[in-house]
Amino acid sequence: QVQLVESGGGVVQPGGSLRLSCAASGSIFNIHAMGWYRQAPGSQRELVASITSDKTTNYEDSVKGRFTISRDNAKNTVDLQMNSLKPEDTAVYYCTAAIQARRFTPLYDYWGQGTQVTVSS
């Protein structure tokens, strides 16, 4: 059984920084893409950033230049460094990973439980 556990959310003032971390554990043969989504109240969940197994990254336009996604393939972790935070970044942030539990088995998308990020003065 695979689990994704996030940490690092909290309350920060505008212009501040936070670092989110996510660790995958359990039966894991290979992890393909990993990413972070967010969902603000009354809004749909949106992709914030993603990173492939060869560390190619992709960012939603509003976070480019402010957020950095990284991963450690040996530790099965993915981080999101968030700088210059704005009130509109306030949301629940979810970690996701496409994981192959065993060789020759399909990929499944797994999700973390979510961590709250609040940007407010």
Short mmCIF file of N, CA and C in Angstrom, two decimals:
data_model
loop_
_atom_site.label_atom_id
_atom_site.label_comp_id
_atom_site.label_asym_id
_atom_site.label_seq_id
_atom_site.Cartn_x
_atom_site.Cartn_y
_atom_site.Cartn_z
N GLN A 1 0.85 -1.18 0.00
CA GLN A 1 0.00 0.00 0.00
C GLN A 1 0.89 1.24 0.00
N VAL A 2 0.53 2.21 -0.84
CA VAL A 2 1.33 3.42 -1.00
C VAL A 2 0.68 4.57 -0.25
N GLN A 3 1.50 5.36 0.39
CA GLN A 3 1.02 6.56 1.08
C GLN A 3 1.88 7.75 0.70
N LEU A 4 1.25 8.90 0.58
CA LEU A 4 1.94 10.17 0.41
C LEU A 4 1.63 11.02 1.64
N VAL A 5 2.67 11.50 2.29
CA VAL A 5 2.48 12.31 3.49
C VAL A 5 3.14 13.66 3.28
N GLU A 6 2.34 14.71 3.43
CA GLU A 6 2.82 16.07 3.24
C GLU A 6 3.14 16.73 4.57
N SER A 7 3.99 17.73 4.51
CA SER A 7 4.29 18.54 5.68
C SER A 7 4.74 19.92 5.22
N GLY A 8 4.69 20.87 6.13
CA GLY A 8 5.26 22.17 5.84
C GLY A 8 4.29 23.31 5.62
N GLY A 9 3.00 23.04 5.66
CA GLY A 9 2.05 24.14 5.49
C GLY A 9 2.03 25.05 6.70
N GLY A 10 1.27 26.14 6.60
CA GLY A 10 1.16 27.05 7.72
C GLY A 10 0.66 28.41 7.29
N VAL A 11 0.86 29.37 8.19
CA VAL A 11 0.43 30.75 7.95
C VAL A 11 1.67 31.61 7.76
N VAL A 12 1.65 32.43 6.73
CA VAL A 12 2.79 33.29 6.44
C VAL A 12 2.29 34.63 5.93
N GLN A 13 3.06 35.67 6.15
CA GLN A 13 2.69 37.00 5.67
C GLN A 13 3.00 37.13 4.18
N PRO A 14 2.31 38.02 3.50
CA PRO A 14 2.63 38.26 2.09
C PRO A 14 4.10 38.60 1.92
N GLY A 15 4.71 38.02 0.89
CA GLY A 15 6.13 38.20 0.65
C GLY A 15 6.99 37.16 1.34
N GLY A 16 6.39 36.36 2.20
CA GLY A 16 7.14 35.35 2.92
C GLY A 16 7.35 34.07 2.12
N SER A 17 7.96 33.09 2.79
CA SER A 17 8.29 31.82 2.13
C SER A 17 7.82 30.64 2.97
N LEU A 18 7.51 29.56 2.29
CA LEU A 18 7.23 28.28 2.92
C LEU A 18 7.81 27.18 2.04
N ARG A 19 8.11 26.07 2.68
CA ARG A 19 8.58 24.90 1.93
C ARG A 19 7.69 23.72 2.28
N LEU A 20 7.06 23.16 1.27
CA LEU A 20 6.25 21.97 1.43
C LEU A 20 7.07 20.73 1.06
N SER A 21 6.87 19.67 1.83
CA SER A 21 7.56 18.41 1.54
C SER A 21 6.53 17.29 1.47
N CYS A 22 6.85 16.29 0.67
CA CYS A 22 5.96 15.14 0.51
C CYS A 22 6.83 13.89 0.37
N ALA A 23 6.52 12.88 1.17
CA ALA A 23 7.27 11.64 1.13
C ALA A 23 6.34 10.49 0.76
N ALA A 24 6.77 9.70 -0.21
CA ALA A 24 6.02 8.51 -0.62
C ALA A 24 6.61 7.30 0.08
N SER A 25 5.74 6.42 0.58
CA SER A 25 6.20 5.22 1.26
C SER A 25 5.29 4.05 0.92
N GLY A 26 5.79 2.85 1.22
CA GLY A 26 5.00 1.65 0.95
C GLY A 26 5.60 0.84 -0.17
N SER A 27 4.73 0.10 -0.87
CA SER A 27 5.18 -0.75 -1.95
C SER A 27 5.40 0.09 -3.20
N ILE A 28 6.65 0.39 -3.49
CA ILE A 28 6.99 1.28 -4.61
C ILE A 28 8.07 0.64 -5.45
N PHE A 29 7.76 0.40 -6.74
CA PHE A 29 8.78 -0.06 -7.68
C PHE A 29 9.41 1.12 -8.40
N ASN A 30 8.56 2.05 -8.83
CA ASN A 30 9.05 3.20 -9.57
C ASN A 30 8.06 4.36 -9.43
N ILE A 31 8.59 5.56 -9.35
CA ILE A 31 7.75 6.76 -9.33
C ILE A 31 8.01 7.55 -10.59
N HIS A 32 6.96 7.83 -11.33
CA HIS A 32 7.10 8.62 -12.53
C HIS A 32 6.92 10.09 -12.16
N ALA A 33 5.96 10.78 -12.74
CA ALA A 33 5.80 12.20 -12.44
C ALA A 33 5.31 12.41 -11.01
N MET A 34 5.75 13.52 -10.43
CA MET A 34 5.27 13.96 -9.12
C MET A 34 4.85 15.41 -9.27
N GLY A 35 3.98 15.85 -8.38
CA GLY A 35 3.53 17.23 -8.52
C GLY A 35 2.79 17.74 -7.31
N TRP A 36 2.46 19.01 -7.41
CA TRP A 36 1.66 19.68 -6.39
C TRP A 36 0.46 20.35 -7.04
N TYR A 37 -0.70 20.12 -6.46
CA TYR A 37 -1.92 20.81 -6.84
C TYR A 37 -2.36 21.67 -5.66
N ARG A 38 -3.26 22.59 -5.94
CA ARG A 38 -3.85 23.36 -4.86
C ARG A 38 -5.33 23.60 -5.15
N GLN A 39 -6.06 23.80 -4.06
CA GLN A 39 -7.49 24.07 -4.19
C GLN A 39 -7.88 25.12 -3.16
N ALA A 40 -8.32 26.27 -3.68
CA ALA A 40 -8.81 27.35 -2.84
C ALA A 40 -10.31 27.18 -2.64
N PRO A 41 -10.87 27.75 -1.58
CA PRO A 41 -12.31 27.62 -1.34
C PRO A 41 -13.11 28.13 -2.54
N GLY A 42 -14.07 27.32 -2.99
CA GLY A 42 -14.92 27.71 -4.11
C GLY A 42 -14.27 27.59 -5.47
N SER A 43 -13.07 27.04 -5.51
CA SER A 43 -12.35 26.92 -6.79
C SER A 43 -12.04 25.47 -7.09
N GLN A 44 -11.75 25.21 -8.35
CA GLN A 44 -11.35 23.86 -8.74
C GLN A 44 -9.89 23.62 -8.37
N ARG A 45 -9.56 22.37 -8.20
CA ARG A 45 -8.17 22.00 -7.94
C ARG A 45 -7.35 22.29 -9.19
N GLU A 46 -6.20 22.91 -9.02
CA GLU A 46 -5.35 23.25 -10.15
C GLU A 46 -3.93 22.78 -9.94
N LEU A 47 -3.27 22.46 -11.05
CA LEU A 47 -1.88 22.04 -11.00
C LEU A 47 -1.00 23.26 -10.74
N VAL A 48 -0.14 23.16 -9.74
CA VAL A 48 0.80 24.23 -9.43
C VAL A 48 2.14 23.97 -10.11
N ALA A 49 2.66 22.77 -9.94
CA ALA A 49 3.96 22.43 -10.50
C ALA A 49 4.08 20.92 -10.60
N SER A 50 4.85 20.47 -11.57
CA SER A 50 5.09 19.04 -11.72
C SER A 50 6.54 18.80 -12.09
N ILE A 51 7.00 17.57 -11.85
CA ILE A 51 8.39 17.22 -12.15
C ILE A 51 8.42 15.76 -12.56
N THR A 52 9.11 15.48 -13.66
CA THR A 52 9.22 14.11 -14.14
C THR A 52 10.36 13.38 -13.43
N SER A 53 10.49 12.09 -13.71
CA SER A 53 11.55 11.31 -13.07
C SER A 53 12.93 11.78 -13.50
N ASP A 54 13.03 12.39 -14.69
CA ASP A 54 14.34 12.93 -15.11
C ASP A 54 14.45 14.41 -14.76
N LYS A 55 13.51 14.88 -13.90
CA LYS A 55 13.56 16.21 -13.30
C LYS A 55 13.25 17.35 -14.26
N THR A 56 12.48 17.07 -15.28
CA THR A 56 11.93 18.13 -16.11
C THR A 56 10.75 18.74 -15.35
N THR A 57 10.72 20.07 -15.27
CA THR A 57 9.70 20.73 -14.46
C THR A 57 8.70 21.51 -15.31
N ASN A 58 7.55 21.74 -14.71
CA ASN A 58 6.50 22.53 -15.35
C ASN A 58 5.77 23.30 -14.26
N TYR A 59 5.44 24.58 -14.56
CA TYR A 59 4.82 25.44 -13.57
C TYR A 59 3.58 26.12 -14.12
N GLU A 60 2.61 26.32 -13.25
CA GLU A 60 1.46 27.15 -13.59
C GLU A 60 1.96 28.58 -13.71
N ASP A 61 1.39 29.35 -14.63
CA ASP A 61 1.94 30.66 -14.96
C ASP A 61 2.07 31.59 -13.75
N SER A 62 1.10 31.57 -12.87
CA SER A 62 1.09 32.54 -11.77
C SER A 62 2.19 32.28 -10.72
N VAL A 63 2.81 31.11 -10.76
CA VAL A 63 3.84 30.80 -9.76
C VAL A 63 5.25 30.78 -10.37
N LYS A 64 5.35 30.93 -11.67
CA LYS A 64 6.67 30.91 -12.30
C LYS A 64 7.54 32.01 -11.73
N GLY A 65 8.78 31.65 -11.41
CA GLY A 65 9.71 32.60 -10.84
C GLY A 65 9.60 32.74 -9.34
N ARG A 66 8.54 32.18 -8.76
CA ARG A 66 8.36 32.29 -7.30
C ARG A 66 8.44 30.91 -6.62
N PHE A 67 7.95 29.88 -7.29
CA PHE A 67 7.94 28.53 -6.72
C PHE A 67 8.97 27.67 -7.44
N THR A 68 9.54 26.74 -6.69
CA THR A 68 10.49 25.78 -7.26
C THR A 68 10.15 24.38 -6.77
N ILE A 69 9.95 23.48 -7.71
CA ILE A 69 9.68 22.09 -7.35
C ILE A 69 10.97 21.28 -7.51
N SER A 70 11.19 20.35 -6.61
CA SER A 70 12.37 19.49 -6.68
C SER A 70 12.01 18.11 -6.13
N ARG A 71 12.81 17.13 -6.48
CA ARG A 71 12.55 15.78 -5.99
C ARG A 71 13.86 15.06 -5.71
N ASP A 72 13.78 14.11 -4.80
CA ASP A 72 14.92 13.26 -4.48
C ASP A 72 14.47 11.83 -4.81
N ASN A 73 14.95 11.30 -5.91
CA ASN A 73 14.51 9.98 -6.36
C ASN A 73 14.94 8.87 -5.40
N ALA A 74 16.04 9.06 -4.72
CA ALA A 74 16.51 8.04 -3.79
C ALA A 74 15.62 7.97 -2.55
N LYS A 75 15.06 9.11 -2.16
CA LYS A 75 14.24 9.17 -0.94
C LYS A 75 12.75 9.16 -1.24
N ASN A 76 12.39 9.17 -2.51
CA ASN A 76 10.97 9.21 -2.90
C ASN A 76 10.25 10.43 -2.33
N THR A 77 10.88 11.57 -2.44
CA THR A 77 10.30 12.80 -1.92
C THR A 77 10.20 13.86 -3.00
N VAL A 78 9.26 14.77 -2.80
CA VAL A 78 9.12 15.93 -3.67
C VAL A 78 8.85 17.14 -2.78
N ASP A 79 9.51 18.23 -3.07
CA ASP A 79 9.38 19.46 -2.31
C ASP A 79 8.87 20.59 -3.20
N LEU A 80 8.26 21.56 -2.54
CA LEU A 80 7.84 22.78 -3.24
C LEU A 80 8.29 23.97 -2.41
N GLN A 81 9.28 24.68 -2.91
CA GLN A 81 9.75 25.90 -2.26
C GLN A 81 8.93 27.06 -2.79
N MET A 82 8.27 27.76 -1.90
CA MET A 82 7.37 28.85 -2.30
C MET A 82 7.90 30.15 -1.72
N ASN A 83 8.29 31.06 -2.60
CA ASN A 83 8.80 32.37 -2.20
C ASN A 83 7.86 33.46 -2.68
N SER A 84 8.03 34.65 -2.13
CA SER A 84 7.22 35.80 -2.52
C SER A 84 5.74 35.46 -2.53
N LEU A 85 5.29 34.85 -1.46
CA LEU A 85 3.91 34.38 -1.40
C LEU A 85 2.92 35.54 -1.40
N LYS A 86 1.78 35.28 -2.04
CA LYS A 86 0.72 36.28 -2.17
C LYS A 86 -0.56 35.74 -1.53
N PRO A 87 -1.46 36.61 -1.14
CA PRO A 87 -2.73 36.12 -0.57
C PRO A 87 -3.47 35.15 -1.49
N GLU A 88 -3.34 35.35 -2.78
CA GLU A 88 -4.03 34.46 -3.72
C GLU A 88 -3.40 33.07 -3.80
N ASP A 89 -2.27 32.86 -3.13
CA ASP A 89 -1.69 31.53 -3.04
C ASP A 89 -2.34 30.71 -1.93
N THR A 90 -3.19 31.33 -1.15
CA THR A 90 -3.87 30.63 -0.07
C THR A 90 -4.73 29.50 -0.62
N ALA A 91 -4.49 28.31 -0.11
CA ALA A 91 -5.21 27.12 -0.60
C ALA A 91 -4.76 25.91 0.21
N VAL A 92 -5.45 24.81 -0.02
CA VAL A 92 -4.95 23.51 0.45
C VAL A 92 -4.08 22.95 -0.67
N TYR A 93 -2.87 22.56 -0.34
CA TYR A 93 -1.93 22.04 -1.31
C TYR A 93 -1.84 20.52 -1.19
N TYR A 94 -1.93 19.85 -2.33
CA TYR A 94 -1.92 18.39 -2.38
C TYR A 94 -0.73 17.90 -3.17
N CYS A 95 -0.05 16.93 -2.63
CA CYS A 95 1.02 16.24 -3.33
C CYS A 95 0.41 15.08 -4.13
N THR A 96 0.96 14.82 -5.30
CA THR A 96 0.50 13.71 -6.10
C THR A 96 1.70 13.02 -6.76
N ALA A 97 1.55 11.73 -7.01
CA ALA A 97 2.63 10.98 -7.65
C ALA A 97 2.04 9.83 -8.46
N ALA A 98 2.62 9.61 -9.62
CA ALA A 98 2.23 8.46 -10.45
C ALA A 98 3.19 7.33 -10.13
N ILE A 99 2.67 6.29 -9.50
CA ILE A 99 3.52 5.25 -8.91
C ILE A 99 3.20 3.89 -9.48
N GLN A 100 4.26 3.17 -9.77
CA GLN A 100 4.16 1.78 -10.18
C GLN A 100 4.56 0.95 -8.97
N ALA A 101 3.60 0.21 -8.42
CA ALA A 101 3.88 -0.49 -7.16
C ALA A 101 4.81 -1.68 -7.35
N ARG A 102 4.64 -2.37 -8.47
CA ARG A 102 5.49 -3.53 -8.77
C ARG A 102 5.83 -3.51 -10.25
N ARG A 103 6.85 -4.23 -10.61
CA ARG A 103 7.24 -4.32 -12.01
C ARG A 103 6.10 -4.94 -12.82
N PHE A 104 5.87 -4.41 -13.99
CA PHE A 104 4.85 -4.89 -14.93
C PHE A 104 3.43 -4.61 -14.46
N THR A 105 3.25 -3.76 -13.45
CA THR A 105 1.91 -3.36 -13.03
C THR A 105 1.64 -1.94 -13.51
N PRO A 106 0.36 -1.57 -13.60
CA PRO A 106 0.04 -0.22 -14.12
C PRO A 106 0.46 0.88 -13.16
N LEU A 107 0.54 2.07 -13.73
CA LEU A 107 0.72 3.27 -12.93
C LEU A 107 -0.60 3.69 -12.31
N TYR A 108 -0.53 4.13 -11.07
CA TYR A 108 -1.70 4.72 -10.43
C TYR A 108 -1.31 6.08 -9.86
N ASP A 109 -2.29 6.98 -9.86
CA ASP A 109 -2.06 8.29 -9.25
C ASP A 109 -2.45 8.24 -7.78
N TYR A 110 -1.53 8.62 -6.94
CA TYR A 110 -1.76 8.69 -5.50
C TYR A 110 -1.74 10.14 -5.05
N TRP A 111 -2.51 10.42 -4.00
CA TRP A 111 -2.64 11.77 -3.48
C TRP A 111 -2.36 11.80 -1.98
N GLY A 112 -1.76 12.90 -1.54
CA GLY A 112 -1.62 13.14 -0.13
C GLY A 112 -2.90 13.69 0.46
N GLN A 113 -2.89 13.91 1.75
CA GLN A 113 -4.09 14.34 2.45
C GLN A 113 -4.32 15.85 2.36
N GLY A 114 -3.33 16.57 1.92
CA GLY A 114 -3.44 18.02 1.78
C GLY A 114 -2.88 18.75 2.98
N THR A 115 -2.31 19.91 2.70
CA THR A 115 -1.78 20.75 3.77
C THR A 115 -2.19 22.20 3.49
N GLN A 116 -2.65 22.89 4.53
CA GLN A 116 -3.17 24.24 4.35
C GLN A 116 -2.03 25.26 4.31
N VAL A 117 -2.09 26.13 3.31
CA VAL A 117 -1.19 27.28 3.21
C VAL A 117 -2.06 28.53 3.24
N THR A 118 -1.79 29.39 4.20
CA THR A 118 -2.54 30.65 4.32
C THR A 118 -1.57 31.81 4.28
N VAL A 119 -1.81 32.72 3.34
CA VAL A 119 -0.97 33.91 3.19
C VAL A 119 -1.82 35.11 3.57
N SER A 120 -1.47 35.69 4.71
CA SER A 120 -2.30 36.77 5.24
C SER A 120 -1.47 37.66 6.16
N SER A 121 -1.81 38.94 6.13
CA SER A 121 -1.15 39.88 7.03
C SER A 121 -1.95 40.02 8.32
#
